[in-house]
PDB file of C-alpha atoms in Angstrom:
ATOM      1  CA  UNK A   1      -0.237  -0.300  -0.281  1.00  0.00           C
ATOM      2  CA  UNK A   2       2.958   2.300   0.775  1.00  0.00           C
ATOM      3  CA  UNK A   3       5.903   3.010  -1.923  1.00  0.00           C
ATOM      4  CA  UNK A   4       8.502   1.852   0.657  1.00  0.00           C
ATOM      5  CA  UNK A   5       7.186  -1.136   3.310  1.00  0.00           C
ATOM      6  CA  UNK A   6       9.274  -2.297   5.389  1.00  0.00           C
ATOM      7  CA  UNK A   7       9.382  -6.052   6.799  1.00  0.00           C
ATOM      8  CA  UNK A   8       9.902  -6.919  10.490  1.00  0.00           C
ATOM      9  CA  UNK A   9      12.903  -8.776   7.971  1.00  0.00           C
ATOM     10  CA  UNK A  10      13.920  -5.461   7.025  1.00  0.00           C
ATOM     11  CA  UNK A  11      14.511  -4.396  10.468  1.00  0.00           C
ATOM     12  CA  UNK A  12      13.355  -1.153  11.047  1.00  0.00           C
ATOM     13  CA  UNK A  13      15.055  -0.355  14.503  1.00  0.00           C
ATOM     14  CA  UNK A  14      18.092  -0.892  12.414  1.00  0.00           C
ATOM     15  CA  UNK A  15      17.310   1.600   9.338  1.00  0.00           C
ATOM     16  CA  UNK A  16      18.290   5.791   9.219  1.00  0.00           C
ATOM     17  CA  UNK A  17      15.103   7.259   9.766  1.00  0.00           C
ATOM     18  CA  UNK A  18      15.811  10.533   9.065  1.00  0.00           C
ATOM     19  CA  UNK A  19      14.388  12.543   6.279  1.00  0.00           C
ATOM     20  CA  UNK A  20      11.013  10.073   6.218  1.00  0.00           C
ATOM     21  CA  UNK A  21       7.669  10.363   6.607  1.00  0.00           C
ATOM     22  CA  UNK A  22       6.551   7.242   8.463  1.00  0.00           C
ATOM     23  CA  UNK A  23       3.411   5.292   9.458  1.00  0.00           C
ATOM     24  CA  UNK A  24       4.551   2.558  11.995  1.00  0.00           C
ATOM     25  CA  UNK A  25       2.490   0.364  13.812  1.00  0.00           C
ATOM     26  CA  UNK A  26       5.081  -0.881  16.416  1.00  0.00           C
ATOM     27  CA  UNK A  27       5.063  -4.642  17.957  1.00  0.00           C
ATOM     28  CA  UNK A  28       2.904  -4.163  21.479  1.00  0.00           C
ATOM     29  CA  UNK A  29       5.950  -6.030  23.263  1.00  0.00           C
ATOM     30  CA  UNK A  30       8.553  -3.564  22.221  1.00  0.00           C
ATOM     31  CA  UNK A  31       6.613   0.067  22.140  1.00  0.00           C
ATOM     32  CA  UNK A  32       9.075   2.338  23.986  1.00  0.00           C
ATOM     33  CA  UNK A  33      11.931   1.172  21.494  1.00  0.00           C
ATOM     34  CA  UNK A  34       9.767   2.436  18.510  1.00  0.00           C
ATOM     35  CA  UNK A  35       9.154   5.541  20.011  1.00  0.00           C
ATOM     36  CA  UNK A  36      13.030   6.202  20.630  1.00  0.00           C
ATOM     37  CA  UNK A  37      12.860   7.205  16.861  1.00  0.00           C
ATOM     38  CA  UNK A  38      10.201   9.732  16.956  1.00  0.00           C
ATOM     39  CA  UNK A  39      12.332  12.486  17.142  1.00  0.00           C
ATOM     40  CA  UNK A  40      14.289  11.113  13.656  1.00  0.00           C
ATOM     41  CA  UNK A  41      11.362  11.196  10.392  1.00  0.00           C
ATOM     42  CA  UNK A  42      10.605  14.577   9.295  1.00  0.00           C
ATOM     43  CA  UNK A  43       7.017  12.921  10.327  1.00  0.00           C
ATOM     44  CA  UNK A  44       6.112   9.996  11.926  1.00  0.00           C
ATOM     45  CA  UNK A  45       2.337   8.666  12.873  1.00  0.00           C
ATOM     46  CA  UNK A  46       2.456   5.494  15.401  1.00  0.00           C
ATOM     47  CA  UNK A  47      -0.965   3.906  15.351  1.00  0.00           C
ATOM     48  CA  UNK A  48      -0.506   2.461  19.351  1.00  0.00           C
ATOM     49  CA  UNK A  49      -3.095   1.198  22.153  1.00  0.00           C
ATOM     50  CA  UNK A  50      -4.262   3.108  25.022  1.00  0.00           C
ATOM     51  CA  UNK A  51      -2.020   2.027  27.917  1.00  0.00           C
ATOM     52  CA  UNK A  52      -2.213   5.252  30.292  1.00  0.00           C
ATOM     53  CA  UNK A  53      -0.723   3.409  32.488  1.00  0.00           C
ATOM     54  CA  UNK A  54       2.297   2.762  30.918  1.00  0.00           C
ATOM     55  CA  UNK A  55       5.773   5.004  31.238  1.00  0.00           C
ATOM     56  CA  UNK A  56       6.121   5.217  27.538  1.00  0.00           C
ATOM     57  CA  UNK A  57       2.331   6.277  27.017  1.00  0.00           C
ATOM     58  CA  UNK A  58       3.822   9.373  29.980  1.00  0.00           C
ATOM     59  CA  UNK A  59       6.499  10.229  28.303  1.00  0.00           C
ATOM     60  CA  UNK A  60       5.515  10.464  24.918  1.00  0.00           C
ATOM     61  CA  UNK A  61       1.708  11.494  24.764  1.00  0.00           C
ATOM     62  CA  UNK A  62       2.501  15.632  25.875  1.00  0.00           C
ATOM     63  CA  UNK A  63       5.053  15.568  22.965  1.00  0.00           C
ATOM     64  CA  UNK A  64       2.609  13.944  20.571  1.00  0.00           C
ATOM     65  CA  UNK A  65      -0.315  15.342  18.478  1.00  0.00           C
ATOM     66  CA  UNK A  66      -3.054  12.661  19.826  1.00  0.00           C
ATOM     67  CA  UNK A  67      -6.075  11.231  17.666  1.00  0.00           C
ATOM     68  CA  UNK A  68      -8.274   9.098  19.581  1.00  0.00           C
ATOM     69  CA  UNK A  69     -10.574   6.977  17.991  1.00  0.00           C
ATOM     70  CA  UNK A  70     -14.089   6.478  19.719  1.00  0.00           C
ATOM     71  CA  UNK A  71     -17.328   5.183  19.533  1.00  0.00           C
ATOM     72  CA  UNK A  72     -15.854   1.728  18.086  1.00  0.00           C
ATOM     73  CA  UNK A  73     -17.732  -1.358  18.992  1.00  0.00           C
ATOM     74  CA  UNK A  74     -15.720  -4.475  20.574  1.00  0.00           C
ATOM     75  CA  UNK A  75     -16.169  -5.991  16.744  1.00  0.00           C
ATOM     76  CA  UNK A  76     -15.200  -2.809  15.167  1.00  0.00           C
ATOM     77  CA  UNK A  77     -11.312  -2.048  15.680  1.00  0.00           C
ATOM     78  CA  UNK A  78      -9.604  -0.453  13.176  1.00  0.00           C
ATOM     79  CA  UNK A  79      -8.832  -2.771  10.290  1.00  0.00           C
ATOM     80  CA  UNK A  80      -5.603  -3.150   7.661  1.00  0.00           C
ATOM     81  CA  UNK A  81      -4.781  -5.355   4.391  1.00  0.00           C
ATOM     82  CA  UNK A  82      -1.629  -7.148   5.840  1.00  0.00           C
ATOM     83  CA  UNK A  83       0.967  -7.003   2.141  1.00  0.00           C
ATOM     84  CA  UNK A  84       0.991 -10.603   0.918  1.00  0.00           C
ATOM     85  CA  UNK A  85       3.178 -13.169   3.100  1.00  0.00           C
ATOM     86  CA  UNK A  86       3.157 -11.106   6.202  1.00  0.00           C
ATOM     87  CA  UNK A  87       1.381 -12.436   9.413  1.00  0.00           C
ATOM     88  CA  UNK A  88      -1.496 -10.009  10.720  1.00  0.00           C
ATOM     89  CA  UNK A  89      -3.701 -10.375  13.524  1.00  0.00           C
ATOM     90  CA  UNK A  90      -6.635  -8.063  14.880  1.00  0.00           C
ATOM     91  CA  UNK A  91      -6.028  -6.179  17.933  1.00  0.00           C
ATOM     92  CA  UNK A  92      -8.768  -5.997  20.708  1.00  0.00           C
ATOM     93  CA  UNK A  93      -7.568  -2.726  22.035  1.00  0.00           C
ATOM     94  CA  UNK A  94      -8.905   0.897  21.903  1.00  0.00           C
ATOM     95  CA  UNK A  95      -6.210   2.343  19.288  1.00  0.00           C
ATOM     96  CA  UNK A  96      -4.526   6.208  19.078  1.00  0.00           C
ATOM     97  CA  UNK A  97      -2.574   7.628  16.950  1.00  0.00           C
ATOM     98  CA  UNK A  98       0.373   9.136  18.085  1.00  0.00           C
ATOM     99  CA  UNK A  99       2.134  12.126  15.702  1.00  0.00           C
ATOM    100  CA  UNK A 100       5.075  13.740  15.456  1.00  0.00           C
ATOM    101  CA  UNK A 101       7.166  16.201  13.523  1.00  0.00           C
ATOM    102  CA  UNK A 102       6.362  18.481  10.515  1.00  0.00           C
ATOM    103  CA  UNK A 103       2.611  19.924  10.992  1.00  0.00           C
ATOM    104  CA  UNK A 104       1.656  18.297  13.977  1.00  0.00           C
ATOM    105  CA  UNK A 105       0.843  19.841  17.355  1.00  0.00           C
ATOM    106  CA  UNK A 106       2.334  18.301  20.142  1.00  0.00           C
ATOM    107  CA  UNK A 107      -0.304  18.604  23.243  1.00  0.00           C
ATOM    108  CA  UNK A 108      -3.095  19.023  20.438  1.00  0.00           C
ATOM    109  CA  UNK A 109      -5.900  16.087  21.209  1.00  0.00           C
ATOM    110  CA  UNK A 110      -8.732  15.289  17.996  1.00  0.00           C
ATOM    111  CA  UNK A 111     -11.422  12.700  18.828  1.00  0.00           C
ATOM    112  CA  UNK A 112     -12.136  11.036  15.718  1.00  0.00           C
ATOM    113  CA  UNK A 113     -14.838   7.670  15.222  1.00  0.00           C
ATOM    114  CA  UNK A 114     -13.891   4.584  15.284  1.00  0.00           C
ATOM    115  CA  UNK A 115     -16.183   3.640  12.410  1.00  0.00           C
ATOM    116  CA  UNK A 116     -15.296   6.533   9.622  1.00  0.00           C
ATOM    117  CA  UNK A 117     -12.286   8.210  10.781  1.00  0.00           C
ATOM    118  CA  UNK A 118     -13.754  11.823  11.036  1.00  0.00           C
ATOM    119  CA  UNK A 119     -13.182  14.501  13.693  1.00  0.00           C
ATOM    120  CA  UNK A 120     -15.794  14.518  16.168  1.00  0.00           C
ATOM    121  CA  UNK A 121     -16.482  17.862  18.127  1.00  0.00           C
ATOM    122  CA  UNK A 122     -15.042  18.129  21.292  1.00  0.00           C
ATOM    123  CA  UNK A 123     -17.876  18.920  23.533  1.00  0.00           C
TER     124      UNK A 123
END
């Protein structure tokens, strides 16, 4: 789906992210290692689980523009098509996007529909 797709075999953590625009869906077992690269690309969006009790959440959330997905049903989570040969498993967590870099506003929180992605008014 993207011009450049990095597989687990490519070891994205060992690549140079400088100057790149990235979308990252990190393995949830090691999110801090991935967030450590947040300052390198021109722009990066991380799809992350909502985990307010974690140290990485408390450290990086204030530095990110955060897009919350609300109104999801338990059977309708964010879904992505995996490229051929890539193992994909769905996740049952609520998700957020952490945005860093050009165009992102640290501290801004945006609420979006979990079904359509449309921006919701804050009340």
